[in-house]
Coordinates of C-alpha atoms in Angstrom, one line a residue:
Chain K
X1 CA -8.1 176.9 134.7
X2 CA -7.7 177.6 131.0
X3 CA -10.3 176.3 128.7
X4 CA -12.7 177.7 126.2
X5 CA -15.5 177.0 128.6
X6 CA -13.9 179.1 131.3
X7 CA -13.4 181.7 128.6
X8 CA -17.0 181.6 127.8
X9 CA -17.9 181.9 131.4
X10 CA -15.7 184.9 131.8
X11 CA -16.8 186.7 128.7
X12 CA -20.3 185.9 129.7
X13 CA -19.8 187.5 133.1
X14 CA -18.2 190.5 131.2
X15 CA -21.3 190.9 129.2
X16 CA -23.3 190.7 132.4
X17 CA -23.3 194.4 133.2
X18 CA -24.8 195.0 129.8
X19 CA -27.8 192.8 130.6
X20 CA -28.5 195.5 133.2
X21 CA -29.0 198.0 130.5
X22 CA -31.5 195.9 128.6
X23 CA -34.7 195.7 130.7
X24 CA -35.6 192.1 130.7
X25 CA -39.3 191.7 131.3
X26 CA -40.0 188.5 133.2
X27 CA -43.6 187.4 133.3
X28 CA -44.7 187.8 136.8
X29 CA -46.2 184.4 137.1
X30 CA -48.3 183.5 140.1
X31 CA -46.1 181.8 142.7
X32 CA -47.3 178.4 142.1
X33 CA -45.9 175.2 143.5
X34 CA -43.3 174.8 140.7
X35 CA -42.0 178.3 141.2
X36 CA -41.8 177.7 144.9
X37 CA -39.7 174.6 144.4
X38 CA -37.4 176.6 142.2
X39 CA -37.0 179.2 144.9
X40 CA -35.9 176.3 147.2
X41 CA -33.3 175.5 144.6
X42 CA -31.7 178.9 144.9
X43 CA -32.1 179.1 148.6
X44 CA -29.1 177.2 149.9
X45 CA -26.5 179.0 147.9
X46 CA -28.1 182.3 148.7
X47 CA -28.4 181.7 152.4
X48 CA -24.9 180.5 152.8
X49 CA -23.6 183.6 150.9
X50 CA -25.8 186.0 152.9
X51 CA -24.7 184.6 156.2
X52 CA -21.0 184.6 155.3
X53 CA -20.7 187.8 153.2
X54 CA -23.6 190.2 153.4
X55 CA -24.6 190.1 157.0
X56 CA -21.0 190.2 158.4
X57 CA -20.3 193.0 155.8
X58 CA -23.1 195.1 157.3
X59 CA -21.7 194.3 160.8
X60 CA -18.2 195.5 159.7
X61 CA -19.6 198.8 158.4
X62 CA -21.4 199.2 161.7
X63 CA -18.3 198.3 163.7
X64 CA -16.2 200.9 161.8
X65 CA -18.2 203.6 163.8
X66 CA -17.3 202.0 167.1
X67 CA -14.2 201.4 169.2
X68 CA -14.9 197.7 169.6
X69 CA -11.9 195.6 170.9
X70 CA -13.5 192.2 170.4
X71 CA -14.4 191.7 174.0
X72 CA -16.1 194.6 175.8
X73 CA -19.4 196.0 174.5
X74 CA -18.7 198.4 171.7
X75 CA -19.1 202.2 172.1
X76 CA -20.4 204.3 169.2
X77 CA -17.8 206.9 168.3
X78 CA -19.1 208.4 165.0
X79 CA -16.5 209.2 162.4
X80 CA -13.6 209.2 164.9
X81 CA -12.0 206.1 163.4
X82 CA -12.0 207.7 159.9
X83 CA -10.7 211.0 161.2
X84 CA -7.8 209.1 162.9
X85 CA -7.1 207.0 159.8
X86 CA -6.9 210.1 157.5
X87 CA -4.4 211.7 159.8
X88 CA -2.1 208.6 159.8
X89 CA 0.9 208.3 157.6
X90 CA 0.5 204.5 157.8
X91 CA -2.8 204.6 156.0
X92 CA -1.7 206.8 153.2
X93 CA 1.4 204.7 152.7
X94 CA -0.7 201.6 152.5
X95 CA -3.1 203.2 150.0
X96 CA -0.2 204.4 147.9
X97 CA 1.3 200.9 147.9
X98 CA -2.1 199.4 146.9
X99 CA -2.4 201.8 144.0
X100 CA 1.2 201.2 142.9
X101 CA 0.7 197.5 143.2
X102 CA -2.5 197.4 141.2
X103 CA -1.2 199.8 138.5
X104 CA 1.9 197.7 137.8
X105 CA 0.0 194.4 138.2
X106 CA -2.6 195.3 135.7
X107 CA -0.1 196.3 133.0
X108 CA 3.1 194.3 133.1
X109 CA 1.7 190.7 133.3
X110 CA -1.0 191.6 130.8
X111 CA 1.6 192.7 128.2
X112 CA 3.9 189.8 128.9
X113 CA 0.9 187.4 128.8
X114 CA -0.3 188.7 125.5
X115 CA 3.1 188.6 123.9
X116 CA 3.8 185.0 125.0
X117 CA 0.3 183.9 124.0
X118 CA 0.9 185.3 120.5
X119 CA 4.2 183.4 120.3
X120 CA 2.5 180.2 121.5
X121 CA 0.0 180.7 118.7
X122 CA 2.9 180.5 116.2
X123 CA 4.1 177.1 117.3
X124 CA 2.3 173.8 117.3
X125 CA 4.9 171.4 118.7
X126 CA 5.1 171.6 122.5
X127 CA 2.3 174.1 122.8
X128 CA 0.5 172.0 125.4
X129 CA 3.7 171.5 127.4
X130 CA 4.4 175.2 127.5
X131 CA 0.8 175.9 128.5
X132 CA 1.1 173.5 131.4
X133 CA 4.4 175.0 132.5
X134 CA 3.2 178.6 132.3
X135 CA 0.1 177.7 134.3
X136 CA 1.9 175.7 136.9
X137 CA 2.6 178.5 139.5
X138 CA -1.1 179.3 139.7
X139 CA -1.8 175.8 140.9
X140 CA 0.6 175.9 143.9
X141 CA -0.2 177.5 147.2
X142 CA 0.9 181.1 147.7
X143 CA 2.6 180.3 151.0
X144 CA 4.8 177.7 149.3
X145 CA 5.8 180.0 146.4
X146 CA 6.4 182.9 148.8
X147 CA 8.8 180.9 151.0
X148 CA 10.7 179.5 147.9
X149 CA 11.4 183.1 146.7
X150 CA 12.2 184.3 150.2
X151 CA 14.7 181.6 151.1
X152 CA 15.9 180.2 147.8
X153 CA 16.1 183.3 145.6
X154 CA 16.2 186.5 147.7
X155 CA 18.0 185.4 150.8
X156 CA 21.6 186.7 151.1
X157 CA 22.7 183.5 152.9
X158 CA 20.7 180.6 151.3
X159 CA 19.4 182.1 148.1
X160 CA 20.5 182.7 144.6
X161 CA 21.0 186.4 145.4
X162 CA 23.5 185.5 148.1
X163 CA 25.4 183.4 145.6
X164 CA 25.4 186.2 143.0
X165 CA 26.7 188.6 145.7
X166 CA 29.6 186.3 146.5
X167 CA 30.7 186.1 142.9
X168 CA 30.5 189.9 142.7
X169 CA 27.1 190.7 141.2
X170 CA 25.7 193.7 143.0
X171 CA 22.3 192.4 144.1
X172 CA 20.8 192.6 147.5
X173 CA 17.7 191.1 149.2
X174 CA 14.9 193.5 148.1
X175 CA 12.7 192.4 151.0
X176 CA 15.2 193.8 153.6
X177 CA 15.2 197.4 152.3
X178 CA 12.2 199.8 152.7
X179 CA 12.6 201.2 149.2
X180 CA 12.4 197.8 147.4
X181 CA 10.4 195.6 149.7
X182 CA 7.0 196.1 148.0
X183 CA 8.6 195.6 144.5
X184 CA 10.3 192.4 145.7
X185 CA 6.9 191.0 146.7
X186 CA 5.2 192.4 143.6
X187 CA 7.7 190.7 141.4
X188 CA 7.0 187.3 142.8
X189 CA 3.3 187.8 142.5
X190 CA 3.6 188.8 138.9
X191 CA 6.0 185.9 138.2
X192 CA 3.3 183.5 139.4
X193 CA 0.5 185.3 137.5
X194 CA 1.5 186.1 134.0
X195 CA 1.4 182.5 132.9
X196 CA -2.2 182.2 133.9
X197 CA -3.0 185.1 131.7
X198 CA -1.0 183.6 128.9
X199 CA -3.1 180.5 128.9
X200 CA -6.4 182.5 129.1
X201 CA -5.4 184.6 126.2
X202 CA -4.2 181.7 124.1
X203 CA -7.6 180.1 124.6
X204 CA -9.2 183.3 123.4
X205 CA -6.9 183.6 120.4
X206 CA -7.6 180.0 119.3
X207 CA -11.2 180.8 119.0
X208 CA -10.6 183.6 116.5
X209 CA -12.1 182.9 113.1
X210 CA -9.4 181.4 110.8
X211 CA -10.8 183.0 107.7
X212 CA -10.3 186.5 109.2
X213 CA -6.6 185.9 109.6
X214 CA -6.3 184.3 106.1
X215 CA -8.1 187.2 104.5
X216 CA -5.8 189.6 106.2
X217 CA -2.8 187.7 104.9
X218 CA -4.2 187.6 101.4
X219 CA -4.7 191.4 101.6
X220 CA -0.9 191.6 102.2
X221 CA -0.9 192.3 105.9
X222 CA 2.3 191.7 107.7
X223 CA 2.3 189.3 110.7
X224 CA 2.5 192.3 113.1
X225 CA -0.5 193.9 111.4
X226 CA -2.5 190.7 111.8
X227 CA -1.7 190.7 115.5
X228 CA -2.7 194.3 116.1
X229 CA -5.5 194.7 113.6
X230 CA -7.2 191.3 113.6
X231 CA -6.2 189.2 116.6
X232 CA -6.2 191.9 119.3
X233 CA -9.6 193.3 118.5
X234 CA -11.0 189.8 118.3
X235 CA -10.0 189.0 121.9
X236 CA -10.7 192.5 123.2
X237 CA -13.6 191.4 125.5
X238 CA -11.4 188.8 127.1
X239 CA -8.5 191.3 127.7
X240 CA -10.8 193.9 129.1
X241 CA -12.5 191.4 131.4
X242 CA -9.2 190.0 132.6
X243 CA -8.1 193.6 133.3
X244 CA -11.2 194.2 135.4
X245 CA -10.7 191.0 137.3
X246 CA -7.0 191.8 137.8
X247 CA -7.8 195.2 139.2
X248 CA -10.2 193.6 141.7
X249 CA -7.9 190.8 142.7
X250 CA -4.7 192.8 143.0
X251 CA -6.4 195.4 145.1
X252 CA -7.2 192.7 147.6
X253 CA -3.5 191.5 147.8
X254 CA -2.8 190.1 151.2
X255 CA -1.1 186.6 151.2
X256 CA 2.1 187.5 149.4
X257 CA 2.8 190.6 151.6
X258 CA 1.7 189.0 154.8
X259 CA 4.0 186.0 154.3
X260 CA 7.0 187.7 152.7
X261 CA 7.4 190.9 154.7
X262 CA 4.4 191.2 157.0
X263 CA 4.1 194.8 155.7
X264 CA 7.7 195.6 156.7
X265 CA 10.4 196.8 157.0
X266 CA 8.5 199.4 159.1
X267 CA 5.4 200.0 157.1
X268 CA 7.2 200.1 153.7
X269 CA 5.2 197.3 152.1
X270 CA 2.0 197.6 154.0
X271 CA -1.2 197.5 152.0
X272 CA -4.8 198.1 153.3
X273 CA -5.5 194.4 153.4
X274 CA -2.5 193.6 155.7
X275 CA -3.1 196.8 157.8
X276 CA -6.8 195.9 158.5
X277 CA -5.9 192.3 159.3
X278 CA -3.0 193.1 161.7
X279 CA -5.0 195.8 163.4
X280 CA -7.8 193.4 164.1
X281 CA -5.9 190.2 165.0
X282 CA -2.7 191.5 166.5
X283 CA -3.9 194.7 168.3
X284 CA -7.6 193.7 168.7
X285 CA -8.7 197.1 167.6
X286 CA -11.6 195.6 165.6
X287 CA -13.6 198.8 165.2
X288 CA -10.6 200.6 163.9
X289 CA -9.6 197.7 161.6
X290 CA -13.1 197.8 160.2
X291 CA -12.7 201.4 159.2
X292 CA -9.6 200.3 157.2
X293 CA -11.7 197.5 155.6
X294 CA -14.4 200.0 154.7
X295 CA -11.8 202.3 153.1
X296 CA -10.3 199.4 151.2
X297 CA -13.7 198.5 149.8
X298 CA -14.6 202.1 148.9
X299 CA -11.3 202.7 147.0
X300 CA -11.6 199.3 145.3
X301 CA -15.2 200.2 144.3
X302 CA -14.0 203.6 143.0
X303 CA -11.3 201.9 140.9
X304 CA -13.9 199.5 139.4
X305 CA -16.2 202.4 138.6
X306 CA -13.4 204.5 137.0
X307 CA -12.4 201.5 134.9
X308 CA -15.9 200.8 133.7
X309 CA -16.4 204.5 132.8
X310 CA -13.2 204.5 130.7
X311 CA -14.4 201.3 129.1
X312 CA -17.8 202.7 128.3
X313 CA -16.3 205.9 126.9
X314 CA -14.0 203.9 124.5
X315 CA -17.0 201.8 123.5
X316 CA -18.8 204.8 122.3
X317 CA -16.0 206.0 120.1
Chain G
X1 CA -6.2 179.0 113.8
X2 CA -2.5 178.5 113.1
X3 CA 0.4 180.6 111.9
X4 CA 2.9 179.2 109.4
X5 CA 6.3 180.8 109.9
X6 CA 9.8 180.2 108.6
X7 CA 12.1 178.0 110.5
X8 CA 14.4 180.8 111.6
X9 CA 11.6 182.7 113.1
X10 CA 10.4 179.5 114.7
X11 CA 13.7 178.9 116.4
X12 CA 13.6 182.4 117.9
X13 CA 10.1 181.8 119.1
X14 CA 11.2 178.6 120.8
X15 CA 14.2 180.2 122.4
X16 CA 11.9 182.9 123.9
X17 CA 9.4 180.4 125.1
X18 CA 12.2 178.3 126.5
X19 CA 13.4 181.2 128.5
X20 CA 9.9 181.9 129.8
X21 CA 9.5 178.3 130.8
X22 CA 12.9 178.3 132.6
X23 CA 12.0 181.6 134.4
X24 CA 8.9 179.9 135.8
X25 CA 10.3 176.5 136.5
X26 CA 13.7 177.3 138.1
X27 CA 12.5 178.5 141.5
X28 CA 10.3 175.4 141.7
X29 CA 13.3 173.2 140.8
X30 CA 15.3 175.0 143.5
X31 CA 12.7 173.9 146.0
X32 CA 13.2 170.3 145.1
X33 CA 17.0 170.5 144.9
X34 CA 17.6 172.4 148.1
X35 CA 15.3 170.1 150.1
X36 CA 17.9 167.3 149.5
X37 CA 20.9 169.3 150.7
X38 CA 22.2 170.2 154.2
X39 CA 21.9 173.7 155.5
X40 CA 25.6 174.3 155.0
X41 CA 25.6 172.9 151.5
X42 CA 22.8 175.3 150.5
X43 CA 25.0 178.2 151.7
X44 CA 27.9 177.0 149.7
X45 CA 25.9 176.1 146.6
X46 CA 22.4 177.4 146.6
X47 CA 21.7 176.9 142.9
X48 CA 23.2 173.6 141.8
X49 CA 22.6 169.9 142.3
X50 CA 23.0 168.3 145.8
X51 CA 26.2 166.2 146.3
X52 CA 24.7 163.6 148.5
X53 CA 21.0 163.9 148.2
X54 CA 19.4 163.4 151.6
X55 CA 16.2 161.5 150.7
X56 CA 15.4 160.9 154.3
X57 CA 14.3 164.5 154.8
X58 CA 10.8 163.8 153.6
X59 CA 10.1 161.1 156.1
X60 CA 11.7 163.2 158.8
X61 CA 9.5 166.3 158.3
X62 CA 6.5 164.2 157.7
X63 CA 6.8 162.8 161.3
X64 CA 8.2 165.9 162.9
X65 CA 5.7 168.4 161.6
X66 CA 2.7 166.1 161.8
X67 CA 2.1 166.5 158.1
X68 CA -0.1 163.5 157.7
X69 CA -2.7 165.2 159.8
X70 CA -2.4 168.4 157.9
X71 CA -2.7 166.7 154.5
X72 CA -5.8 164.8 155.8
X73 CA -7.3 168.1 156.9
X74 CA -6.7 169.7 153.5
X75 CA -8.2 166.7 151.8
X76 CA -11.2 166.7 154.0
X77 CA -11.9 170.4 153.7
X78 CA -11.2 170.4 149.9
X79 CA -13.5 167.5 149.2
X80 CA -16.2 168.9 151.5
X81 CA -16.0 172.2 149.8
X82 CA -16.2 170.6 146.3
X83 CA -19.2 168.6 147.3
X84 CA -21.1 171.5 148.9
X85 CA -20.2 174.0 146.1
X86 CA -21.2 171.6 143.4
X87 CA -24.5 170.8 145.1
X88 CA -25.7 174.3 146.0
X89 CA -24.4 176.1 142.9
X90 CA -25.7 173.7 140.3
X91 CA -29.2 174.1 141.7
X92 CA -28.9 177.8 141.9
X93 CA -27.2 178.0 138.4
X94 CA -30.2 176.2 136.8
X95 CA -32.7 178.7 138.2
X96 CA -30.5 181.7 137.4
X97 CA -29.7 180.4 133.8
X98 CA -33.4 179.8 133.1
X99 CA -34.5 183.0 134.8
X100 CA -37.3 181.0 136.3
X101 CA -37.9 182.8 139.6
X102 CA -38.8 186.5 140.1
X103 CA -35.7 188.3 141.3
X104 CA -33.3 186.1 139.3
X105 CA -31.5 189.2 138.1
X106 CA -31.0 190.6 141.6
X107 CA -29.7 187.3 142.7
X108 CA -27.2 187.1 139.9
X109 CA -26.2 190.7 140.5
X110 CA -25.7 190.0 144.2
X111 CA -23.4 187.1 143.5
X112 CA -21.5 189.1 140.9
X113 CA -20.9 191.9 143.4
X114 CA -19.7 189.6 146.2
X115 CA -16.8 188.6 143.9
X116 CA -15.5 192.1 144.2
X117 CA -15.6 192.4 148.0
X118 CA -12.4 191.9 149.9
X119 CA -12.4 189.2 152.6
X120 CA -11.3 191.8 155.2
X121 CA -14.8 193.3 154.7
X122 CA -16.5 190.4 156.4
X123 CA -13.9 188.2 158.2
X124 CA -13.8 190.1 161.5
X125 CA -17.5 189.6 162.5
X126 CA -17.3 186.1 161.1
X127 CA -14.3 185.3 163.3
X128 CA -15.8 186.6 166.5
X129 CA -19.2 184.9 165.9
X130 CA -17.5 181.6 165.1
X131 CA -15.5 182.1 168.3
X132 CA -18.7 182.5 170.4
X133 CA -20.2 179.5 168.8
X134 CA -17.0 177.5 169.4
X135 CA -16.4 176.9 165.7
X136 CA -12.8 178.0 165.6
X137 CA -10.6 175.0 164.6
X138 CA -13.6 173.2 163.1
X139 CA -13.2 172.0 159.5
X140 CA -17.0 172.3 158.9
X141 CA -16.9 176.0 159.6
X142 CA -14.1 176.5 157.1
X143 CA -16.0 174.4 154.5
X144 CA -19.0 176.6 155.1
X145 CA -17.0 179.8 154.5
X146 CA -15.3 178.4 151.4
X147 CA -18.6 177.4 150.0
X148 CA -19.7 181.1 150.2
X149 CA -16.5 182.4 148.7
X150 CA -16.2 179.9 145.8
X151 CA -19.9 180.0 144.9
X152 CA -20.0 183.0 142.5
X153 CA -17.4 181.7 140.2
X154 CA -18.9 178.2 140.0
X155 CA -22.4 179.7 139.5
X156 CA -21.4 181.8 136.5
X157 CA -19.4 178.9 135.0
X158 CA -22.2 176.4 135.3
X159 CA -24.7 179.0 134.1
X160 CA -22.9 179.0 130.7
X161 CA -23.3 175.2 130.5
X162 CA -27.0 175.3 131.3
X163 CA -27.7 178.1 128.9
X164 CA -26.5 175.8 126.1
X165 CA -29.0 173.1 126.9
X166 CA -32.1 173.5 124.8
X167 CA -35.1 174.6 126.8
X168 CA -37.2 172.2 124.7
X169 CA -35.8 169.3 126.6
X170 CA -37.1 170.7 129.8
X171 CA -40.5 171.6 128.3
X172 CA -40.8 168.0 126.9
X173 CA -40.1 166.6 130.3
X174 CA -42.7 168.9 131.9
X175 CA -45.3 167.8 129.4
X176 CA -44.5 164.3 130.3
X177 CA -45.4 165.2 133.8
X178 CA -41.9 165.4 135.4
X179 CA -41.7 167.5 138.6
X180 CA -39.2 170.4 138.8
X181 CA -36.7 168.4 140.9
X182 CA -37.0 165.5 138.5
X183 CA -36.2 167.8 135.6
X184 CA -33.2 169.1 137.4
X185 CA -31.8 165.8 138.6
X186 CA -32.7 163.7 135.5
X187 CA -32.3 166.2 132.6
X188 CA -30.0 169.0 133.6
X189 CA -27.6 167.4 136.0
X190 CA -26.4 164.6 133.6
X191 CA -25.9 167.2 130.9
X192 CA -23.7 169.5 132.9
X193 CA -21.3 166.9 134.1
X194 CA -18.3 168.4 132.2
X195 CA -19.0 171.7 133.8
X196 CA -19.3 170.1 137.2
X197 CA -15.9 168.4 136.8
X198 CA -14.4 171.8 135.8
X199 CA -15.9 173.4 138.8
X200 CA -14.8 170.6 141.1
X201 CA -11.2 170.9 139.9
X202 CA -11.0 174.6 140.3
X203 CA -12.8 174.7 143.6
X204 CA -10.8 171.8 145.0
X205 CA -7.5 173.5 144.0
X206 CA -8.6 176.8 145.4
X207 CA -9.6 175.3 148.7
X208 CA -6.4 173.3 149.0
X209 CA -4.2 176.4 148.4
X210 CA -6.3 178.9 150.4
X211 CA -4.3 180.8 153.0
X212 CA -6.1 183.7 154.7
X213 CA -9.3 181.9 155.9
X214 CA -7.3 178.8 156.8
X215 CA -4.7 180.6 158.9
X216 CA -7.4 182.7 160.7
X217 CA -9.9 179.9 161.5
X218 CA -7.5 176.9 162.0
X219 CA -5.0 177.9 164.6
X220 CA -3.9 174.6 166.2
X221 CA -1.5 172.1 164.7
X222 CA -4.2 169.5 164.9
X223 CA -6.8 171.5 162.9
X224 CA -4.5 173.2 160.4
X225 CA -4.7 172.5 156.7
X226 CA -1.4 171.9 154.9
X227 CA -1.0 175.6 154.0
X228 CA -1.9 176.8 157.4
X229 CA 0.4 174.2 159.0
X230 CA 3.3 175.3 156.7
X231 CA 2.8 178.9 157.9
X232 CA 2.8 177.8 161.5
X233 CA 6.0 175.9 161.0
X234 CA 7.9 178.6 159.0
X235 CA 8.8 180.3 162.3
X236 CA 10.0 177.1 163.9
X237 CA 12.0 175.9 160.9
X238 CA 13.1 179.4 160.0
X239 CA 16.8 178.5 159.9
X240 CA 16.3 175.0 158.5
X241 CA 15.7 175.6 154.8
X242 CA 16.1 172.0 153.6
X243 CA 13.3 170.9 155.9
X244 CA 11.1 173.9 155.0
X245 CA 11.6 173.1 151.3
X246 CA 10.8 169.4 151.9
X247 CA 7.5 170.4 153.5
X248 CA 6.8 172.8 150.6
X249 CA 7.4 170.0 148.2
X250 CA 5.1 167.6 150.0
X251 CA 2.4 170.3 149.7
X252 CA 3.0 171.3 146.1
X253 CA 4.1 168.2 144.2
X254 CA 0.9 166.1 144.6
X255 CA -1.1 169.1 143.4
X256 CA 1.2 169.7 140.4
X257 CA 1.0 166.0 139.4
X258 CA -2.8 166.1 139.8
X259 CA -3.0 169.2 137.7
X260 CA -0.7 167.9 134.9
X261 CA -2.7 164.7 134.6
X262 CA -6.1 166.3 134.6
X263 CA -5.0 169.3 132.4
X264 CA -4.5 166.9 129.5
X265 CA -8.0 165.3 129.9
X266 CA -9.3 168.8 130.4
X267 CA -8.0 170.1 127.1
X268 CA -9.2 167.0 125.3
X269 CA -12.6 167.2 126.9
X270 CA -13.1 170.8 126.0
X271 CA -11.8 170.5 122.5
X272 CA -14.0 167.6 121.7
X273 CA -16.9 170.0 122.2
X274 CA -19.4 170.3 125.0
X275 CA -21.6 167.3 125.4
X276 CA -24.9 168.0 123.7
X277 CA -27.9 166.0 124.8

C-alpha cells in the first residue's frame, strides 16, 4: 500500500542491515519483573513464527537427505537427492527460468515505474485517480488476474489474441508454445506489478525537498537534469530497497506459473518453486522435493548476497 | 514538490498516463464485459460490449459454485488473521522498537530473514504435521500460518510508528507507577492506531488474495476460501468463460471497491501527518 509511512518502514528496513555494522551496546539489565513481562510481549509473535517457519525449515533441510514419500518412515540417503537433481535437465531448466524471470522482473517494471512516477509528479489534476488505477492490480487476487489473461487476452478462441488473429494480426497464444510460455506468464506478472512500484516511487519523490529542485532550476538545469541529478539520487534508498525486495519476491514466483501453465508445455515454464511443489504434492517424493526447496533457498540467498555486495561496492565509491 | 510545465508538455504527459491507465484497466474491464455475454458471443466478439447483458449470471454462479460459503471463509480467515497479526505484532514491535529486552537485535534479524525464505522451504513438513493433527481444511490452521507469514512486514511497519513516540511519555508513565502492560495498552496502543489500521488493511488484503497456502491447506469446497474455490472451479468451468469471469468479478470487485474507498482516507490520513501524542 502506498504511503509515506510504508515508505518510511521500507527505508527503515533497508537501513536495517547497517545497524548490524554499528555495535549497539544494550545495558545488560538484571532480568527483573518488568523485563520478564516485556519478554512475554515478544513471545507470541516469536513462537508462532518459530513453529511455522524455523522448525519446519530445519525439518525440510533434514528431509532433503532422505527418500521420504510422506507415508513410510524416511531412509537417510546422504547427498543422493542433490546428485540426482544436478544430473536432471528439468532442474537446470527451472533454474535458468528463475534467473531469467528475476533479471527481467527487476529491471523492466522498475524502469517503467520510475518513468511513470516522474510523469505523475508533473501533473496535479487526476494524480490520485491515476495512482489508484495503477495500484489496482496489486489488490486483486493472482488467480483472478491469471485467469483473465489466460481466457480473455491470450486464448485463441475466447481472447483478444484470437480476435486479432481472425482480423489478420499474426499473434498466437504465448502460453501454448514452449519458447514463449515463460514470457507470457512474466508479462502478466509485470503488468500487475509496475503500477505498485510507480505508487511507491511517487511517494518517495514527493518527499524530496522542494528547495533542492528549485535551486537546481535557478542554476539553469533542464528538467531532465533535475530528474537524473536531483530526484533520482534523492530516492536512491527506496529504489535500491525495492530492487532487493523485487529480487526476493520474484525468485519465489509460484502462483502465476502454477495457474497459467503449471510449468508447461513440457517443462518450458517450470521454476524451482513449481518444481518443488509438484514433486511433493503430485508425486509425493517429499524428500526429493525438499532438495529442490533447499537449492531454491541457496540460489536465492546467493542472489541477495551478490546484490548486497554490489551495493556496498557502489556505496564506497 | 511540484513541477510547472507548459500546456503542450502536459497534454503529452496526460496522453502517456492515459495509455498506461488503459493498459492496466482494459483486462479488468474485459472480465466484467465478458461475464455478461454467452460463450458464443465471446467467441464472436471478445473485446466489445455485450449485446444482451446477462445479469442473471451472478446469481447463477453464486448458487452453483457455493460462493457464499467461500466468501464467508475468506472473510473469517482474513478477519482472524488481521486480529491475530495486529495483536501479536504490536506487542512485539513495541519491545523491538524500544530495544527493551536482551536479544532484541537477534529477534529483529530473525524476522527480517524470514521474509526472504520461500514458502516451499517450510510448507511440506507443515502440511504433513497438520495432516497428522487433523488440521487440514481447518480455517484456524490457515489463520495460524498466515499470522506467521504476515508478521515481519507488520512488525517493521509498526516499529516505525513506535519509534516516533517520545520515550519520555513512557518514562513519565513509569514514574507514575504504571506497569509495563499498562504502558503498552494505555500509552502506546492508542498512539499507533493509524499504523494498526494500515497493517490491518494490508494484512487483510494479503490474506484475502493468498493462493498457495489456501490451495494447499483448504482442499474441500466447504473449507475453501474464495481464491481456493475459484481455483477448484477453473477445471469444472473451463469451457464456460462467462461463468468463470462472473466468479472472478464476485471475488475481485468488492476488494477493489473497498480499496478505492479506503485509499482516499489513507492518503488523507498520511498527508495530515502522523498523530503525535
